[in-house]
Coordinates of N, CA and C in Angstrom, one line a residue:
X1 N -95.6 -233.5 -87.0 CA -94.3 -232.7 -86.7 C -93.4 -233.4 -85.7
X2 N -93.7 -234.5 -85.1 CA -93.2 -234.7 -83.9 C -92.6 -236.3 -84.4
X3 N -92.3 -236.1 -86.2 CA -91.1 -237.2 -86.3 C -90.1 -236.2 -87.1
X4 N -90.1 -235.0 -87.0 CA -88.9 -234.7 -87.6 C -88.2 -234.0 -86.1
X5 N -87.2 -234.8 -86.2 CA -86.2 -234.4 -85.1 C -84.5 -233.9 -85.5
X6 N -84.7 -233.2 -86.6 CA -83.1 -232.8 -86.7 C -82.8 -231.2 -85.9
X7 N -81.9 -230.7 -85.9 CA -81.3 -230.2 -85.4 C -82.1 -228.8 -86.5
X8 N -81.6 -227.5 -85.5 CA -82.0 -226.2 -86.1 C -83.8 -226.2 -86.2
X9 N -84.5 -226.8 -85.5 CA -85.7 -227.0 -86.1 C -86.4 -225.1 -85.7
X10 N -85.6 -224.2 -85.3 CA -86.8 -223.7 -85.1 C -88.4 -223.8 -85.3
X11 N -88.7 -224.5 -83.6 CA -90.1 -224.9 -83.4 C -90.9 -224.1 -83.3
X12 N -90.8 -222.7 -82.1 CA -91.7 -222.3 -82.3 C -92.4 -221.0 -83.7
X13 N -91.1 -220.9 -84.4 CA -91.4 -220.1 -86.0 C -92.7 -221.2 -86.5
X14 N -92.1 -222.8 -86.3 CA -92.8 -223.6 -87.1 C -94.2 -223.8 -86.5
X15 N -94.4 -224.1 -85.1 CA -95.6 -224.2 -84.5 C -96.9 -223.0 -84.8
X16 N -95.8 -221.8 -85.1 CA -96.8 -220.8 -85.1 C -97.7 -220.6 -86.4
X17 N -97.3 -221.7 -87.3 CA -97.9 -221.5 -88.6 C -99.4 -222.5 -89.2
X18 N -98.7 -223.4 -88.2 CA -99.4 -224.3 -88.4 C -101.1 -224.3 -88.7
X19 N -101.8 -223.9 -87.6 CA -103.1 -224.0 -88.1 C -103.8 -223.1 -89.3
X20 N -102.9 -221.6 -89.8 CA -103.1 -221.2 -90.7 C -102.8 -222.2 -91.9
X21 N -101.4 -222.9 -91.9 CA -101.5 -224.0 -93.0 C -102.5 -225.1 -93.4
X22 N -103.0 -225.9 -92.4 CA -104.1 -226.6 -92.1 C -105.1 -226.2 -92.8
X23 N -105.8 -224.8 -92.1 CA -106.7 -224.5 -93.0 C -107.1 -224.2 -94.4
X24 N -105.8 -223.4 -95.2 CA -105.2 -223.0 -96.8 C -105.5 -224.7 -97.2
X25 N -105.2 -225.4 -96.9 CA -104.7 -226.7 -97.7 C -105.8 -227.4 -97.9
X26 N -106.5 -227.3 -96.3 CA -107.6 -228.1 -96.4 C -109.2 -228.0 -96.9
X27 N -109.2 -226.3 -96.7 CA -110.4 -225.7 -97.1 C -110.5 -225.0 -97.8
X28 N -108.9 -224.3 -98.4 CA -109.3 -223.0 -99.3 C -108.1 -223.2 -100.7
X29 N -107.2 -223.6 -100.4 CA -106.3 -223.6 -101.9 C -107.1 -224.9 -102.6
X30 N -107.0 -224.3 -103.9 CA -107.3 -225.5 -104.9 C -106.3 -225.6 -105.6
X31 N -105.2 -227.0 -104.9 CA -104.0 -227.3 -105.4 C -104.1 -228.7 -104.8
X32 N -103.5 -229.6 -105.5 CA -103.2 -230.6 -104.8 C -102.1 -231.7 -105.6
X33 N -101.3 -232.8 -105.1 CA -100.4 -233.0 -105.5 C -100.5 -233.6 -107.4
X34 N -101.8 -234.1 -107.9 CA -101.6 -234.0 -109.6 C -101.9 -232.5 -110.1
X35 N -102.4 -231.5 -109.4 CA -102.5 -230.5 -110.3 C -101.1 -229.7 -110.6
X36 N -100.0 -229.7 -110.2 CA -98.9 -228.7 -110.1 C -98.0 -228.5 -111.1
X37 N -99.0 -228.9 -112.5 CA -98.4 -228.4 -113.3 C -99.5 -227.9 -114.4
X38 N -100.9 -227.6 -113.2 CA -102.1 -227.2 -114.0 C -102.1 -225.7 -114.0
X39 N -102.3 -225.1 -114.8 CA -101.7 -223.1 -115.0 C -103.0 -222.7 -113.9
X40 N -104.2 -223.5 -114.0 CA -105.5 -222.5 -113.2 C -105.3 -222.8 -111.9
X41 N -104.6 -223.2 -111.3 CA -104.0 -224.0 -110.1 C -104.0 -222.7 -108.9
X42 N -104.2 -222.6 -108.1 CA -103.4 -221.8 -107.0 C -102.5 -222.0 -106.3
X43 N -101.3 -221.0 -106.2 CA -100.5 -220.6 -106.1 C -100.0 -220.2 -104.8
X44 N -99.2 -220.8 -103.8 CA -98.9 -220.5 -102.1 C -97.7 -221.1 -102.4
X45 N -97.1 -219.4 -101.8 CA -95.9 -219.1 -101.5 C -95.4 -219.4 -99.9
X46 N -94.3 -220.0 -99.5 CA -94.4 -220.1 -98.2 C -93.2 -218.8 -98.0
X47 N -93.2 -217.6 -97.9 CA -92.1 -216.9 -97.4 C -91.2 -217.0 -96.0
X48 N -92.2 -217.3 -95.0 CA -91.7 -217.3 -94.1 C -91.4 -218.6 -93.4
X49 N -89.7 -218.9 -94.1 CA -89.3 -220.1 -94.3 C -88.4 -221.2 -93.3
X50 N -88.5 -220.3 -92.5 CA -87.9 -220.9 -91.2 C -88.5 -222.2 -90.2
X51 N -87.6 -222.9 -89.8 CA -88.6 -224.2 -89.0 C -89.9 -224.8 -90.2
X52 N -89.5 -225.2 -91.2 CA -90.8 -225.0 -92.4 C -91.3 -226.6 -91.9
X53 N -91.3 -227.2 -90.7 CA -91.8 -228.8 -90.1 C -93.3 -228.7 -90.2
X54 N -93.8 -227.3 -90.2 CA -95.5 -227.2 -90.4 C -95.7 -227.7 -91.8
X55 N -95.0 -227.2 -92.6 CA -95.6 -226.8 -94.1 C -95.5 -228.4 -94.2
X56 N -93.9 -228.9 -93.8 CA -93.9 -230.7 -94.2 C -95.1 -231.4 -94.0
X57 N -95.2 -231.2 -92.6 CA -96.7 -232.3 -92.2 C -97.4 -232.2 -92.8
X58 N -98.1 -231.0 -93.4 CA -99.0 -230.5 -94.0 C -99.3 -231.1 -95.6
X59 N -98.1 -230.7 -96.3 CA -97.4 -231.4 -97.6 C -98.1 -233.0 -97.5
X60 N -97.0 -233.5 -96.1 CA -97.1 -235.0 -96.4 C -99.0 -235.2 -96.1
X61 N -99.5 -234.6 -95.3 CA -100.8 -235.1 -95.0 C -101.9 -235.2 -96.3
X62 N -101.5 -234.0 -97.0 CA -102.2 -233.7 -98.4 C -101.4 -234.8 -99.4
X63 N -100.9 -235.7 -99.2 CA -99.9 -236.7 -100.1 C -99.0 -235.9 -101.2
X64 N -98.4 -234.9 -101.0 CA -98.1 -234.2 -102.1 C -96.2 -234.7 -101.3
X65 N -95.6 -235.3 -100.3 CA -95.0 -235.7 -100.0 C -94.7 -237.0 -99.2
X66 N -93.7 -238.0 -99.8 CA -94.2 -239.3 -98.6 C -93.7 -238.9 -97.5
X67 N -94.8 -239.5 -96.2 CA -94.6 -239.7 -94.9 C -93.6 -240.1 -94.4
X68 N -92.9 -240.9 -95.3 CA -91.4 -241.3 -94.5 C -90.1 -240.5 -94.9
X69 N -90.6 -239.3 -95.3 CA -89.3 -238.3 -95.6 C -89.1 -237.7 -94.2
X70 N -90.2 -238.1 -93.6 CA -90.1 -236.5 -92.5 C -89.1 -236.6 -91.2
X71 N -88.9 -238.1 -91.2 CA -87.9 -238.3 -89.9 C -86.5 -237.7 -90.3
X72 N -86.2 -237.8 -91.6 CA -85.0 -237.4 -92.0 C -84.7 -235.5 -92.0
X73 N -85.7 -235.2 -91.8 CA -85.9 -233.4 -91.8 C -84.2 -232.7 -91.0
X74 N -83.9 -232.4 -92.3 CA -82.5 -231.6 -92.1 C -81.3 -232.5 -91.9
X75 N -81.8 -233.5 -92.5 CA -80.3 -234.7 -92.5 C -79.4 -234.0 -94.4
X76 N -78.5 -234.7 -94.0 CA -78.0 -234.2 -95.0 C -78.1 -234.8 -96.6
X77 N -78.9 -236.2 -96.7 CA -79.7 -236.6 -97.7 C -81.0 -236.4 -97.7
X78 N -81.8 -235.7 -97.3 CA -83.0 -235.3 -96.6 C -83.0 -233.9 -97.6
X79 N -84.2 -234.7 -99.0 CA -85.1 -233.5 -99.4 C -85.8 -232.1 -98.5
X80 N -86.3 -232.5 -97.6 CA -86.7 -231.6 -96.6 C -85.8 -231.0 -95.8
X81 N -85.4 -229.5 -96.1 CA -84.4 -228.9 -95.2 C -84.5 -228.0 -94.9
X82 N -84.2 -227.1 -94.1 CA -84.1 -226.3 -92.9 C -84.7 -225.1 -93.6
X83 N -84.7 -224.8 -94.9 CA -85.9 -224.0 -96.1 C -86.2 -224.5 -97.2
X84 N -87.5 -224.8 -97.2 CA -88.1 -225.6 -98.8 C -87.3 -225.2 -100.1
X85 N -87.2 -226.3 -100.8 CA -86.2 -225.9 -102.1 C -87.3 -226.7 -103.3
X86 N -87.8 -225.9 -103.8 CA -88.7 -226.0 -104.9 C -88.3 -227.0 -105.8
X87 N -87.2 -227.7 -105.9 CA -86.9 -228.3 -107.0 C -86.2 -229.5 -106.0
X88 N -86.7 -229.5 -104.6 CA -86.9 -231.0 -104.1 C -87.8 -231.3 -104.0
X89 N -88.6 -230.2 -103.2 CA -89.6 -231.0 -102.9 C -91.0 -230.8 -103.3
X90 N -91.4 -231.7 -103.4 CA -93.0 -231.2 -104.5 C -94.3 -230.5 -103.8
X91 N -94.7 -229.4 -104.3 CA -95.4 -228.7 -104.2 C -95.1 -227.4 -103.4
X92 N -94.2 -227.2 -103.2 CA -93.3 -225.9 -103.2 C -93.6 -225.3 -104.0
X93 N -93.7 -223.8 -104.7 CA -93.8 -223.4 -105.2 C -92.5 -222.0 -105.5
X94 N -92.0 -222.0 -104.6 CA -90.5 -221.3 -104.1 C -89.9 -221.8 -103.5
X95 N -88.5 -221.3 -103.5 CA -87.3 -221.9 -102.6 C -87.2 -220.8 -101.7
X96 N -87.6 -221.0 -100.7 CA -87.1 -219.8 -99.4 C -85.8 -219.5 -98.9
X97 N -85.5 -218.6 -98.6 CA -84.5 -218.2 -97.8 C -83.7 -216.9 -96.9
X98 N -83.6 -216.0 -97.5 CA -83.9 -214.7 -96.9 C -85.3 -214.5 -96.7
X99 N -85.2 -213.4 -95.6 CA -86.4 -213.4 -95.7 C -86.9 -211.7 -96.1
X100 N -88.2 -211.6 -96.3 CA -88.3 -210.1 -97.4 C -89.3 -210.7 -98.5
X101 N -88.7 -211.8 -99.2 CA -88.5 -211.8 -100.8 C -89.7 -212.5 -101.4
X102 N -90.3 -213.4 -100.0 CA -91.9 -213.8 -100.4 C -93.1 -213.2 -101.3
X103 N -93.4 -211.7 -100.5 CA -94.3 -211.1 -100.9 C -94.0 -210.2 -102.3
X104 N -93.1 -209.7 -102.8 CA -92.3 -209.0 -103.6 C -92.7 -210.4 -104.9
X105 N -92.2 -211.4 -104.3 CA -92.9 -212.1 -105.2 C -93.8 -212.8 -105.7
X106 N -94.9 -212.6 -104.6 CA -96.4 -213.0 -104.8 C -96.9 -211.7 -105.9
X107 N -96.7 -210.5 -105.6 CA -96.9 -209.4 -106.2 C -96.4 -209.8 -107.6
X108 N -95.3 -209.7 -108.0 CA -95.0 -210.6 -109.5 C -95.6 -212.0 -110.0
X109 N -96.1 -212.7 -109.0 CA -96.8 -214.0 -109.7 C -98.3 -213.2 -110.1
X110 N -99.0 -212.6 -109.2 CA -100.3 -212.2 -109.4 C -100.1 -211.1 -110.7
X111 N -99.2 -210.3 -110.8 CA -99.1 -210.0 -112.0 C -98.9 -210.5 -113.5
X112 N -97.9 -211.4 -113.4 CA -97.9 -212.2 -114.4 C -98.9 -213.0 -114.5
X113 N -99.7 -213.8 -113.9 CA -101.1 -214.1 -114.2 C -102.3 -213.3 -114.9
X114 N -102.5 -211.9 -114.2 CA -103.2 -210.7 -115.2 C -102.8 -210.8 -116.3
X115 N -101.5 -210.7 -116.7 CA -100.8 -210.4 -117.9 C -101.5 -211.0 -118.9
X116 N -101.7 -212.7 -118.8 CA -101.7 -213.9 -119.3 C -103.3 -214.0 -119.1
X117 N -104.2 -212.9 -118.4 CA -105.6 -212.8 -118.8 C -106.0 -214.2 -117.9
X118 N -105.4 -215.1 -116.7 CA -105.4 -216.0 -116.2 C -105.9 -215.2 -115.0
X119 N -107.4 -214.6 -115.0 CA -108.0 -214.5 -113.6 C -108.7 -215.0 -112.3
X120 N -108.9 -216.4 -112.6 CA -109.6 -217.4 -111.8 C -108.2 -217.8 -110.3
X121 N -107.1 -218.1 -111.0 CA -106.2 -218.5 -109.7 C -105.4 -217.6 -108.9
X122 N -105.7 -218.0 -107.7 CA -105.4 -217.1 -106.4 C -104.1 -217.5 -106.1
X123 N -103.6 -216.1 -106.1 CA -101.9 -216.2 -105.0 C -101.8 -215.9 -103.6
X124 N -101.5 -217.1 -102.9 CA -101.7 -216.7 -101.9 C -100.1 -216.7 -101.0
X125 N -99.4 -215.6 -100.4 CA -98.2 -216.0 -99.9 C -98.6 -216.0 -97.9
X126 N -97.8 -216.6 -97.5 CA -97.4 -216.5 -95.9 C -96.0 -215.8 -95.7
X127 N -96.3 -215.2 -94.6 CA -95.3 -214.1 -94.2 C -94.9 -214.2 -92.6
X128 N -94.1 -213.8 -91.8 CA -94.4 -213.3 -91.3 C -93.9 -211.5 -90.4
X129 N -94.7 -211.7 -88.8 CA -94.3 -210.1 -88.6 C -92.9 -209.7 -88.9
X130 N -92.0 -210.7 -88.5 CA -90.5 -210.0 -88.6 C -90.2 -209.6 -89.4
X131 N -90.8 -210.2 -91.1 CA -90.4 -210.1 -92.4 C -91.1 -208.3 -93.0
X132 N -91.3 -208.0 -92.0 CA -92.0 -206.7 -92.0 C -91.2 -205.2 -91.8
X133 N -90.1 -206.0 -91.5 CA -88.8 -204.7 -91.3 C -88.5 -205.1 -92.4
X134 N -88.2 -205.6 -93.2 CA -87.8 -205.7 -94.6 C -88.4 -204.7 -95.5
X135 N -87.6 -203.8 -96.2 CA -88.1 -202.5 -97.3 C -88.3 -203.6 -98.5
X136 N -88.3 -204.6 -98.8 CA -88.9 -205.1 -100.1 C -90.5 -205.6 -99.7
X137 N -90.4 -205.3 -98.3 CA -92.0 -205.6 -98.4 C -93.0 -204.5 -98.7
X138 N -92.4 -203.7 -97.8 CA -92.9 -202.0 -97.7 C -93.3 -201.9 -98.8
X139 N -92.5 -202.0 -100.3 CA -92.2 -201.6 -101.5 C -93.5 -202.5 -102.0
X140 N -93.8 -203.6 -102.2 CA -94.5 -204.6 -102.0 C -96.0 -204.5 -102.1
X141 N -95.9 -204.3 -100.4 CA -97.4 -203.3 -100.1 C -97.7 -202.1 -100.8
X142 N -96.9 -201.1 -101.2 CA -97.8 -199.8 -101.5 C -98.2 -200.1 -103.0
X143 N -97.8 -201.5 -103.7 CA -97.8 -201.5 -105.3 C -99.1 -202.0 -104.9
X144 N -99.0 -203.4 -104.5 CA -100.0 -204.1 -104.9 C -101.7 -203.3 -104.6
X145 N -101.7 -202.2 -103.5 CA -103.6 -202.0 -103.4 C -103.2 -200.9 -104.3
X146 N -103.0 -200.0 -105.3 CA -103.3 -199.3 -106.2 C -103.2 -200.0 -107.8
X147 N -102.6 -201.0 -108.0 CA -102.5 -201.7 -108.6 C -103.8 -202.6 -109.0
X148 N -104.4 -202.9 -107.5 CA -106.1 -203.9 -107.6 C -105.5 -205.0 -107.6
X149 N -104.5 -205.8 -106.9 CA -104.3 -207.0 -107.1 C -105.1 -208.0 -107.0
X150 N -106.6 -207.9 -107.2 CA -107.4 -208.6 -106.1 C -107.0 -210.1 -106.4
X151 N -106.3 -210.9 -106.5 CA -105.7 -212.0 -106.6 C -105.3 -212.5 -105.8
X152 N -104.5 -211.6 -105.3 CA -103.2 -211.6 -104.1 C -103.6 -211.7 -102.9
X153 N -103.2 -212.9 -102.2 CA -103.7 -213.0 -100.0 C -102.7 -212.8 -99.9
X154 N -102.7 -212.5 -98.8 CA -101.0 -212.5 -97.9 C -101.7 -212.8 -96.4
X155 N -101.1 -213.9 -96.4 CA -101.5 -214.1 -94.2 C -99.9 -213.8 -94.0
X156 N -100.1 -212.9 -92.5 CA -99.2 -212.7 -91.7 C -99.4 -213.2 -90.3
X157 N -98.3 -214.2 -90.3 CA -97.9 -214.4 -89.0 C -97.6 -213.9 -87.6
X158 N -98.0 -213.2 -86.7 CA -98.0 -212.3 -85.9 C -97.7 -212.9 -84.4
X159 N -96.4 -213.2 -84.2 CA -96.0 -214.1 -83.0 C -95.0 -212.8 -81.9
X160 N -95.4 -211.7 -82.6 CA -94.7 -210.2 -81.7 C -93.5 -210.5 -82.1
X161 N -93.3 -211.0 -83.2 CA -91.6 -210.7 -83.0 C -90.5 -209.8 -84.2
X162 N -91.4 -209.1 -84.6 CA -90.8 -207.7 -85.2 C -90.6 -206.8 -84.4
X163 N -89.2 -206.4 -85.1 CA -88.0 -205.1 -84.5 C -88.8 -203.6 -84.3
X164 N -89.1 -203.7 -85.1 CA -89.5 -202.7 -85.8 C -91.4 -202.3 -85.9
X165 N -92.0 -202.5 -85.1 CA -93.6 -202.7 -85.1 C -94.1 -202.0 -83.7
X166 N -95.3 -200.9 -84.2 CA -96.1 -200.9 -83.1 C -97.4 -202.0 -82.7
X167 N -97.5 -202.6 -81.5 CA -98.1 -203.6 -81.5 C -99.4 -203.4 -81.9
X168 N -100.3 -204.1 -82.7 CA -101.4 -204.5 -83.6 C -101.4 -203.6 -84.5
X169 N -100.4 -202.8 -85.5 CA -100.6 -202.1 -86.3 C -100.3 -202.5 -87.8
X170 N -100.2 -204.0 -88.2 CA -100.1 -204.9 -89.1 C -101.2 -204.6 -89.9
X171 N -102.2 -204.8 -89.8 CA -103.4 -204.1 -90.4 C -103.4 -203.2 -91.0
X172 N -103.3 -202.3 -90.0 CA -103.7 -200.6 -90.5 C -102.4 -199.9 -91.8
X173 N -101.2 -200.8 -91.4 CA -100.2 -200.5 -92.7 C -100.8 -201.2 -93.4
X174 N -101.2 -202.0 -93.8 CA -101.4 -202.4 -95.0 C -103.0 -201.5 -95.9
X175 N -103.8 -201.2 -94.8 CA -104.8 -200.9 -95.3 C -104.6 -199.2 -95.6
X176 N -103.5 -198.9 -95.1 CA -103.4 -197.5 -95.8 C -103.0 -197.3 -97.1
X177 N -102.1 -198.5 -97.5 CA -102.1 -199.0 -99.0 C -102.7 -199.7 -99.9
X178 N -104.3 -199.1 -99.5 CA -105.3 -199.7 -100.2 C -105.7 -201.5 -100.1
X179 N -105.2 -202.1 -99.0 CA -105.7 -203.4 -98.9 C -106.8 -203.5 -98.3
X180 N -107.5 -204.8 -98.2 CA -108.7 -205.2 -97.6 C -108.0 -206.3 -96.8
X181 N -108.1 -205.6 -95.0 CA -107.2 -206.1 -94.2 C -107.9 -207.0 -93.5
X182 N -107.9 -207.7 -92.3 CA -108.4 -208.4 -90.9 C -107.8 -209.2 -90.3
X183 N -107.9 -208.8 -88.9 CA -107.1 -209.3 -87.7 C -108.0 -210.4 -87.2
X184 N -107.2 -211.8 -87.4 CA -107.9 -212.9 -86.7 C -107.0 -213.7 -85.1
X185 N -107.9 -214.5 -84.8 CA -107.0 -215.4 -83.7 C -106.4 -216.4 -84.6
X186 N -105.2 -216.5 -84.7 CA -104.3 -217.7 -85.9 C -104.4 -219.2 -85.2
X187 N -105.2 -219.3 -84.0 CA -105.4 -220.7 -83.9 C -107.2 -221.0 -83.8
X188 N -107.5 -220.0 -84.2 CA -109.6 -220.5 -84.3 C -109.8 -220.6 -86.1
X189 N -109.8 -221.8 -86.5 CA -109.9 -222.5 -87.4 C -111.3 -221.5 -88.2
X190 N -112.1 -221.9 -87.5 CA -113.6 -220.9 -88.3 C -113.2 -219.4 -88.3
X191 N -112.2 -219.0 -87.6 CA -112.3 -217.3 -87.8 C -111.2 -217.3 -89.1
X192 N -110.1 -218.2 -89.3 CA -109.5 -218.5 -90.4 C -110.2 -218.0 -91.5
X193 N -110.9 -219.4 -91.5 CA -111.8 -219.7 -93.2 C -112.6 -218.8 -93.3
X194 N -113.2 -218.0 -92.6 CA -114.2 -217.2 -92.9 C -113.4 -215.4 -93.3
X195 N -111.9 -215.3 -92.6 CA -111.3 -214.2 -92.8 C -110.6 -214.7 -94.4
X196 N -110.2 -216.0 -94.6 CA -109.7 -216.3 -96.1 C -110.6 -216.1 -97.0
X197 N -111.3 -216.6 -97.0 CA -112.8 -216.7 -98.0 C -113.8 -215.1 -97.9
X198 N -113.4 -213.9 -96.9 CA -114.2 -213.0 -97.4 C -113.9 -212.1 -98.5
X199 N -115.1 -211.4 -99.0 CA -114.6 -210.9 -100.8 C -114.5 -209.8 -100.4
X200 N -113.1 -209.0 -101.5 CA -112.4 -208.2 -101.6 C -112.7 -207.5 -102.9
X201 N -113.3 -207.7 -103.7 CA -113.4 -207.1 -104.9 C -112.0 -205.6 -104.7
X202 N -111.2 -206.0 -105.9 CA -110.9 -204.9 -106.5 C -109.2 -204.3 -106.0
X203 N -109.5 -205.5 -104.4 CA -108.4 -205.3 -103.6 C -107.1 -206.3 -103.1
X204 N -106.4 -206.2 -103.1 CA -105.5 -207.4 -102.5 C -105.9 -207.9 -101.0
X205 N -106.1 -208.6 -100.3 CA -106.5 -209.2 -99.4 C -105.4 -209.6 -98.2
X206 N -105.0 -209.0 -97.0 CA -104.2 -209.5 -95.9 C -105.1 -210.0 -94.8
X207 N -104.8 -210.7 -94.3 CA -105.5 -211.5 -92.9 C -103.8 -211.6 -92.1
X208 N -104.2 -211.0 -90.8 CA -103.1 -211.2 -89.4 C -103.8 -211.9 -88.8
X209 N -103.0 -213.0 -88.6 CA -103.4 -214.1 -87.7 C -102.2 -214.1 -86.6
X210 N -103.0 -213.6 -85.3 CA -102.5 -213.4 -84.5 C -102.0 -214.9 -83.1
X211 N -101.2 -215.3 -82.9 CA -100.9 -216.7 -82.4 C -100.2 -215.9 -80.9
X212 N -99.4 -217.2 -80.3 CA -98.9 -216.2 -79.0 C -97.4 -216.1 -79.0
X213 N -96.9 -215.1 -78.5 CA -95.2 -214.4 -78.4 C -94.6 -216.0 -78.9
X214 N -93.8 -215.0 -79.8 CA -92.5 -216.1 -79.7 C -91.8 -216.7 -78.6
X215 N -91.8 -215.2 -78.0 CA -90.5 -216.2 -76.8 C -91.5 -215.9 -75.2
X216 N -92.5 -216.6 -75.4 CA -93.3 -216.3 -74.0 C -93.2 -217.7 -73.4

């Protein structure tokens, strides 16, 4: 991360993601840069699109982007910008931008997979707390645990900086809408993999990974 030096980088949106990304890429999605046009492929959505210098490094470390795009991050011929755009850069899977519109449509990917009797690949989107005043999430959450998405992860980013939130109750909304929830520390790598990887049968799955204040 510490060759992309353009302007707007919000760092700490980006820093705070980071070791949840690390882990998805490294240990738990089965994606990698020839499969992305394999249908049993898994599926990660980056919603929360701001400062996205994590997801780059991450990208380029998995070779699914070259290394020497990243100094250019937010130039004006520079694939990589200020929100991932699906149809620059590879292995995106959405183009971000508002925010809200992530999980709304992880919920539609994991559906249209059912549809299509394609049960083996996992959707996983990232979020985070802010994106939680948003009513298309709300909307979001109460479909997908009556529904059984058990498909569907959602990690939430939890850097305290929703308007709108009583503190640690990220969880308990979700789990009143029938999810299979858990609050981890978002920088202990083993509490990660082991809160990604536990089984949900029957339920959509959220993990809060909790990192430190935004503005501390």
């Amino acid at each position: 991360m510490g060759l992309m030096t353009g302007a707007e980088k919000h760092g700490p949106a980006a820093t705070s993601t980071l070791d949840v990304l690390w882990v998805l890429y490294d240990r738990v999605l089965r994606v990698a840069p020839g499969r992305m046009d394999d249908l049993e492929r898994d599926r990660f959505l980056l919603s929360k699109g701001h400062g996205p210098m994590a997801y780059y490094a991450v990208l380029a470390a998995k070779g699914f982007v070259p290394a020497d795009w990243l100094p250019g991050f937010g130039s004006y011929d520079s694939p990589l910008g200020h929100h991932p755009d699906r149809v620059l850069v590879p292995g995106a899977e959405i183009g971000s931008g508002s925010l809200g519109h992530g999980l709304p449509i992880a919920v539609g990917t994991a559906l249209g997979l059912r549809a299509r009797r394609r049960f083996d690949p996992a959707v996983w989107v990232l979020i985070g707390d802010a994106e939680l005043d948003e009513g298309s999430n709300h909307e979001a959450i109460a479909y997908a645990g009556p529904a059984g998405l058990d498909r569907l992860h959602t990690v939430v980013i939890d850097n305290s900086s929703a308007s709108h939130a009583l503190p640690g109750g990220i969880a308990t909304r979700f789990e009143a809408a029938g999810w299979s929830a858990e609050t981890v520390d978002g920088r202990n790598h083993e509490a990660l993999y082991a809160a990604f990887t536990a089984p949900h049968p029957g339920r959509p799955r959220v993990v809060v990974a909790r990192v430190e204040p935004k503005n501390a």
